[in-house]
């Protein structure tokens, strides 16, 4: 087991007395070399938590330890510059009056390196982010993607214990975003740096991280591997935010849960509840055309690798299904559905 | 793409006339200097002229540096810290802008002059008969700095407000503490605004006539005036003017360079996160003292001095000279200048927005240069020109108004241009398509729509002219004294009571109208 690089215990932060806490009793552990994605809708407190770790906000309660050093605990509050962290900001925050090389070298000046060592560290960092040869340019001469690479190199160059990335991809075009998303993971892994990555994009979180923490209204709802979060969401919120599944109202009759689109037998039966919602992932639905059914296809979207159907039940409820493009059904077709491996979950009321 | 519509003929003719008019003074100055008999190089490098060049340059640099030393802390305190009464100081520290430099100089002289000043009278019971002299280097730099630093303050303050707070956090995360971050990240970011503000301050210091003249300091403006008054051979005044114009053009060129370069400094997409205010702690007291000290000298002291001499005058039964004629003269000259300048500015503004061309861009740049050139230079050139070619116009109100048009055309044209930019050209095209001629379109559509710009442009010119001193002294008809001239003459004669009365009148007009213009800007 790798050693612990970040330990957060019972951190609580309230901005004003009358408001709900922005961070509510959050605890987590990050191990050396791991990438943690903090995922949640805007206003959930993920950026605040990142800024508390960085030392730019101070929690009312709790303890934070980076490496061996306690940086935050009741009376102790280590200033940002003494925390051994690197930060990548949403809008790059490059120093406009410095060249790319000077930006990357900025944090290295503190280390009292020789001129030669400094230049070498700068060029290593620029190689890592594939910006060799652009060192003499100024930030305004670079594209958004390149600017964010410089920001990454600048934060990595002093070899901090922990990298904090605050929605680093959300100001970029979709193609650049997808490409840089993979590269950031590769770069962080190559540098062996532990990192926390804040995002509101579930796909980004699942793709980039070793561990995902899902946040909602200041609470850390669930933390675990991307696979665990996706397959076993602990709450209705996590399920909806991470998997974008369908939720269909259901009520129990013996061992069966009845819904307007069919009846489901659950593997784990729950006899304490009478009503709830059945969760069905979009990709788990198999469509079969029939002559008569309460479900009809109301629209179809071609997504390249697959089709995304919108089905309408007689009550007006819409259900989404993704299928490989070997089944092509036209709009208006009545369909019956079945579920792969009976992979449904129940969230009881 | 070629322009489908050519500009209407009457606009082109009007613009040509304006271009010829504003070109006249500077072009004639060069012609006049070229006709000087003997070696012009020798005149320029005469020891006296080199001393004046040295005086003006050093004074300008000193004023710019001192302004920065005042403006940077003030900007930082009023924008980023928990200074008590921050909102109040934000306004109060900009107020010296409303005090004309000669009024400021008068109040400093009336307060600290060697004999008969406020301070000397105060200390007389202690046996102080004479104070160290305020005239010369000390007085000129003090007065210039106190009443021009707000230009720097405004420039630095807006740059500071535009800084991305994330940059500071980035620096902190890379191991620099708050103080190191200030010097390595914040100050370098402020550099363009410091240089721009410094050049503006330098330009004002170089152009100003009132302060060097009252402080008896041999800067270009004062030397030109003395040469003009004292000698029959006016070659020397022409040579000095040419040197001064060259220096001014050099600074204008630097300013243009800085302005076009500053555009490259891109800002972050405007992180709207609240910027943390810095807690001053024990520094609160010295900070307030600093703000108070500067505001006291720049705003409170003038008011105290003016009140003191007014009350002193009333108590001692002094017969104040009648200020009514001077006030009326000030208003007449400023009003006529505002109207004339607006009429001249309109064709330039319309052509520049609707039919941009190299010609009109050149006219605009030239108007900008004229705005930067000292009033005394333009006045001197018109004196030469009038005496040689138009004796019937020499020392008439028409000539004076013409000088104001040349000097302040840029102010009016710039304001009208900005408001014209907000009028959709398709509205004018709609009028044309409904059968109106270009002239009818202009009078029924364009002018009513840009009327707010026209009004604020003329108010701005009115305000500037009412405070104008050197051109008025040189060109006004004999006996046509304005308030500005009254203050200047009374101070020269150490007649502090009259100067105080006239200063009060001009301050009231000036401060009231500064607020008027500021409130209009907020509406935009």
XYZ file of C-alpha atoms in Angstrom, chain B residues 142-467:
326
model
C 5.476 70.169 -4.817
C 2.625 71.982 -6.589
C 2.863 69.938 -9.808
C 2.932 66.630 -7.930
C 0.052 67.497 -5.624
C -2.280 68.493 -8.424
C -1.337 65.996 -11.152
C -0.788 62.706 -9.236
C -4.545 61.876 -9.583
C -3.959 61.131 -13.304
C -1.533 58.414 -12.236
C -3.843 57.292 -9.438
C -6.774 56.782 -11.829
C -4.590 54.817 -14.238
C -3.023 52.563 -11.573
C -6.294 52.074 -9.749
C -8.138 50.793 -12.790
C -5.254 48.442 -13.596
C -5.292 47.141 -10.026
C -9.033 46.525 -10.203
C -8.560 44.583 -13.440
C -5.901 42.236 -12.048
C -6.781 38.560 -11.976
C -6.721 37.472 -8.297
C -5.889 33.956 -9.473
C -2.410 35.165 -10.447
C -1.708 35.994 -6.828
C -2.976 32.617 -5.687
C -0.820 30.947 -8.336
C 2.214 32.778 -6.968
C 1.346 31.844 -3.364
C 0.976 28.190 -4.361
C 4.496 28.313 -5.829
C 6.080 29.289 -2.562
C 6.036 33.104 -2.536
C 4.611 34.887 0.499
C 2.307 37.904 0.311
C 5.132 40.469 0.224
C 7.145 38.621 -2.447
C 3.957 38.199 -4.476
C 3.338 41.955 -4.321
C 6.755 42.801 -5.761
C 7.094 39.901 -8.222
C 3.532 39.621 -9.544
C 1.418 42.688 -8.749
C 3.932 45.479 -9.412
C 5.102 44.053 -12.786
C 1.439 43.786 -13.835
C 0.939 47.441 -12.942
C 3.933 48.522 -15.020
C 2.039 49.454 -18.204
C -0.428 51.558 -16.224
C 2.420 53.155 -14.243
C 4.214 54.108 -17.447
C 1.030 55.369 -19.097
C 0.086 57.374 -16.006
C 3.646 58.652 -15.684
C 3.693 59.881 -19.275
C 0.371 61.637 -18.752
C 1.682 63.341 -15.621
C 4.930 64.255 -17.419
C 2.934 65.771 -20.267
C 0.894 67.907 -17.890
C 4.030 69.029 -16.051
C 5.633 70.042 -19.337
C 2.586 71.907 -20.659
C 1.607 73.729 -17.507
C 2.182 77.465 -17.480
C 0.540 78.600 -14.225
C 2.736 76.690 -11.780
C 6.225 77.510 -13.169
C 5.125 81.067 -13.716
C 3.863 81.604 -10.148
C 6.669 79.562 -8.582
C 9.210 81.611 -10.577
C 10.795 78.502 -12.057
C 12.478 78.650 -15.473
C 10.662 75.904 -17.304
C 9.924 76.189 -21.035
C 6.458 77.690 -20.644
C 7.587 80.471 -18.320
C 10.733 81.182 -20.360
C 8.707 81.456 -23.577
C 6.345 83.914 -21.942
C 9.176 86.051 -20.551
C 10.987 86.116 -23.897
C 7.787 87.072 -25.648
C 7.008 89.865 -23.167
C 10.475 91.243 -22.686
C 12.251 91.314 -25.999
C 11.541 92.755 -29.388
C 13.418 89.945 -31.033
C 10.972 87.099 -30.721
C 13.208 84.511 -32.392
C 14.213 83.208 -29.007
C 10.590 82.527 -28.024
C 10.061 80.695 -31.331
C 13.132 78.513 -30.801
C 12.088 77.630 -27.246
C 8.593 76.786 -28.490
C 10.044 74.514 -31.127
C 12.156 72.706 -28.515
C 9.165 72.304 -26.233
C 6.953 70.983 -29.040
C 9.638 68.442 -29.945
C 9.778 67.217 -26.346
C 5.968 67.028 -26.182
C 5.790 65.116 -29.463
C 8.371 62.654 -28.152
C 6.271 62.001 -25.039
C 3.068 61.703 -27.087
C 4.844 59.175 -29.291
C 5.980 57.170 -26.241
C 2.460 57.285 -24.878
C 1.062 56.022 -28.183
C 3.588 53.156 -28.145
C 2.694 52.179 -24.587
C -1.016 52.331 -25.296
C -0.798 50.052 -28.322
C 1.464 47.613 -26.467
C -0.687 47.466 -23.366
C -3.449 45.896 -25.464
C -1.467 42.650 -25.596
C -1.679 42.172 -21.881
C -4.639 39.863 -21.880
C -6.519 39.311 -18.683
C -8.030 36.097 -17.432
C -11.627 35.605 -18.458
C -12.476 37.828 -15.523
C -12.646 35.610 -12.488
C -15.484 37.221 -10.645
C -14.489 35.631 -7.381
C -14.510 38.238 -4.651
C -11.007 39.608 -4.153
C -9.940 39.278 -0.553
C -9.319 42.566 1.216
C -5.980 42.762 2.963
C -6.135 43.387 6.701
C -3.975 46.386 7.577
C -3.754 45.613 11.295
C -1.316 47.986 13.001
C -0.646 49.693 9.657
C -4.151 51.183 9.731
C -3.032 54.329 11.532
C -0.047 55.233 9.284
C -2.226 54.440 6.235
C -4.928 56.877 7.307
C -2.295 59.494 8.143
C -0.850 59.147 4.634
C -4.262 59.502 2.943
C -5.097 62.437 5.191
C -1.761 64.178 4.567
C -2.123 64.023 0.770
C -5.797 65.027 0.788
C -5.040 67.806 3.252
C -2.404 69.382 1.012
C -4.351 68.839 -2.204
C -7.901 69.703 -1.152
C -8.268 70.937 2.421
C -5.365 73.384 2.444
C -6.596 75.269 -0.663
C -9.999 75.614 1.003
C -8.498 76.788 4.305
C -6.174 79.273 2.615
C -8.922 80.687 0.444
C -11.269 81.066 3.427
C -8.489 82.575 5.563
C -7.676 85.327 3.053
C -11.330 85.992 2.329
C -12.134 86.440 6.020
C -8.913 88.382 6.564
C -9.899 90.677 3.669
C -13.431 91.197 4.940
C -12.285 91.832 8.530
C -9.672 94.371 7.497
C -12.204 96.203 5.348
C -10.284 95.432 2.141
C -12.116 96.573 -0.997
C -12.263 93.511 -3.204
C -11.981 94.221 -6.899
C -15.250 93.583 -8.691
C -15.217 89.998 -9.952
C -18.409 90.235 -11.976
C -16.811 91.395 -15.259
C -14.143 88.694 -15.034
C -16.749 86.037 -14.277
C -18.839 87.140 -17.235
C -15.740 87.200 -19.470
C -14.845 83.659 -18.358
C -18.329 82.402 -19.125
C -18.487 84.241 -22.476
C -15.133 82.922 -23.679
C -15.815 79.366 -22.475
C -19.329 79.329 -23.890
C -18.270 80.596 -27.318
C -15.327 78.183 -27.350
C -17.617 75.249 -26.486
C -20.009 76.124 -29.333
C -17.267 76.745 -31.912
C -15.345 73.598 -30.959
C -18.474 71.464 -31.215
C -19.272 72.810 -34.689
C -15.713 72.094 -35.846
C -15.699 68.660 -34.197
C -18.920 67.354 -35.752
C -17.715 66.751 -39.343
C -14.540 65.101 -38.032
C -16.444 62.760 -35.717
C -19.047 61.822 -38.338
C -16.478 61.132 -41.047
C -14.293 59.131 -38.680
C -17.128 56.810 -37.648
C -19.158 56.527 -40.857
C -16.525 56.993 -43.588
C -13.182 56.007 -42.043
C -10.212 56.904 -44.230
C -6.515 57.617 -43.856
C -7.166 61.330 -44.230
C -9.625 61.485 -41.372
C -7.423 59.301 -39.165
C -4.576 61.750 -39.797
C -6.800 64.711 -38.865
C -7.796 62.945 -35.649
C -4.190 62.182 -34.709
C -3.265 65.781 -35.392
C -6.097 67.006 -33.172
C -4.693 64.683 -30.485
C -1.260 66.261 -30.904
C -2.760 69.761 -30.621
C -4.469 68.718 -27.392
C -1.050 67.714 -26.048
C 0.766 70.864 -27.187
C 1.097 73.606 -24.544
C -1.409 76.431 -24.883
C 1.378 78.992 -24.770
C 2.942 77.560 -27.944
C -0.282 77.679 -29.936
C -0.950 81.190 -28.620
C 2.547 82.386 -29.524
C 2.266 81.044 -33.054
C -1.092 82.781 -33.496
C 0.426 86.022 -32.195
C 3.144 85.790 -34.876
C 0.644 84.872 -37.558
C -1.865 87.551 -36.567
C 0.745 90.292 -36.319
C 2.093 89.447 -39.784
C -0.974 88.581 -41.834
C -4.171 89.429 -39.987
C -3.556 92.565 -37.906
C -7.297 93.241 -37.724
C -7.810 89.931 -35.903
C -4.836 90.339 -33.577
C -5.964 90.487 -29.927
C -9.629 89.964 -30.685
C -12.064 87.536 -29.107
C -12.280 85.664 -32.452
C -8.571 84.891 -32.356
C -8.812 83.675 -28.755
C -11.751 81.381 -29.567
C -9.841 80.062 -32.564
C -6.905 79.127 -30.297
C -9.299 77.245 -28.004
C -10.749 75.346 -30.975
C -7.268 74.224 -32.031
C -6.327 73.212 -28.471
C -9.493 71.417 -27.432
C -11.014 70.043 -30.656
C -9.909 66.552 -29.671
C -11.965 66.562 -26.451
C -15.176 67.377 -28.246
C -14.546 65.185 -31.314
C -13.635 62.211 -29.095
C -16.826 62.470 -27.050
C -19.078 62.865 -30.094
C -17.264 59.983 -31.789
C -17.977 57.656 -28.846
C -21.669 58.428 -28.813
C -21.883 58.151 -32.608
C -20.383 54.662 -32.383
C -23.475 53.623 -30.466
C -25.861 54.695 -33.250
C -26.663 51.884 -35.670
C -25.790 53.069 -39.220
C -28.812 51.193 -40.547
C -31.051 53.818 -38.935
C -29.450 56.423 -41.216
C -29.739 54.096 -44.197
C -33.425 53.674 -43.412
C -33.856 57.465 -43.549
C -32.069 57.598 -46.922
C -34.254 54.790 -48.274
C -37.324 56.790 -47.201
C -36.263 59.639 -49.480
C -34.186 61.933 -47.255
C -31.025 63.653 -48.514
C -27.753 63.247 -46.580
C -28.195 66.744 -45.133
C -31.761 65.976 -43.995
C -30.605 62.648 -42.539
C -27.923 64.458 -40.580
C -30.258 67.083 -39.149
C -33.315 64.913 -38.483
C -31.708 61.597 -37.518
C -28.005 61.662 -36.649
C -27.732 64.889 -34.676
C -30.746 64.211 -32.409
C -29.390 60.721 -31.677
C -25.897 61.896 -30.740
C -27.119 64.954 -28.825
C -26.025 63.507 -25.431
C -22.467 63.176 -26.777
C -22.573 66.667 -28.257
C -23.719 68.113 -24.944
C -21.160 66.332 -22.784
C -18.442 67.194 -25.315
C -19.274 70.888 -25.084
C -19.500 70.757 -21.280
C -16.026 69.229 -21.225
C -14.635 71.982 -23.467
C -16.407 74.648 -21.392
C -14.778 73.276 -18.224
C -11.330 73.122 -19.743
C -11.497 76.614 -21.212
C -12.762 78.217 -18.012
C -9.558 77.029 -16.314
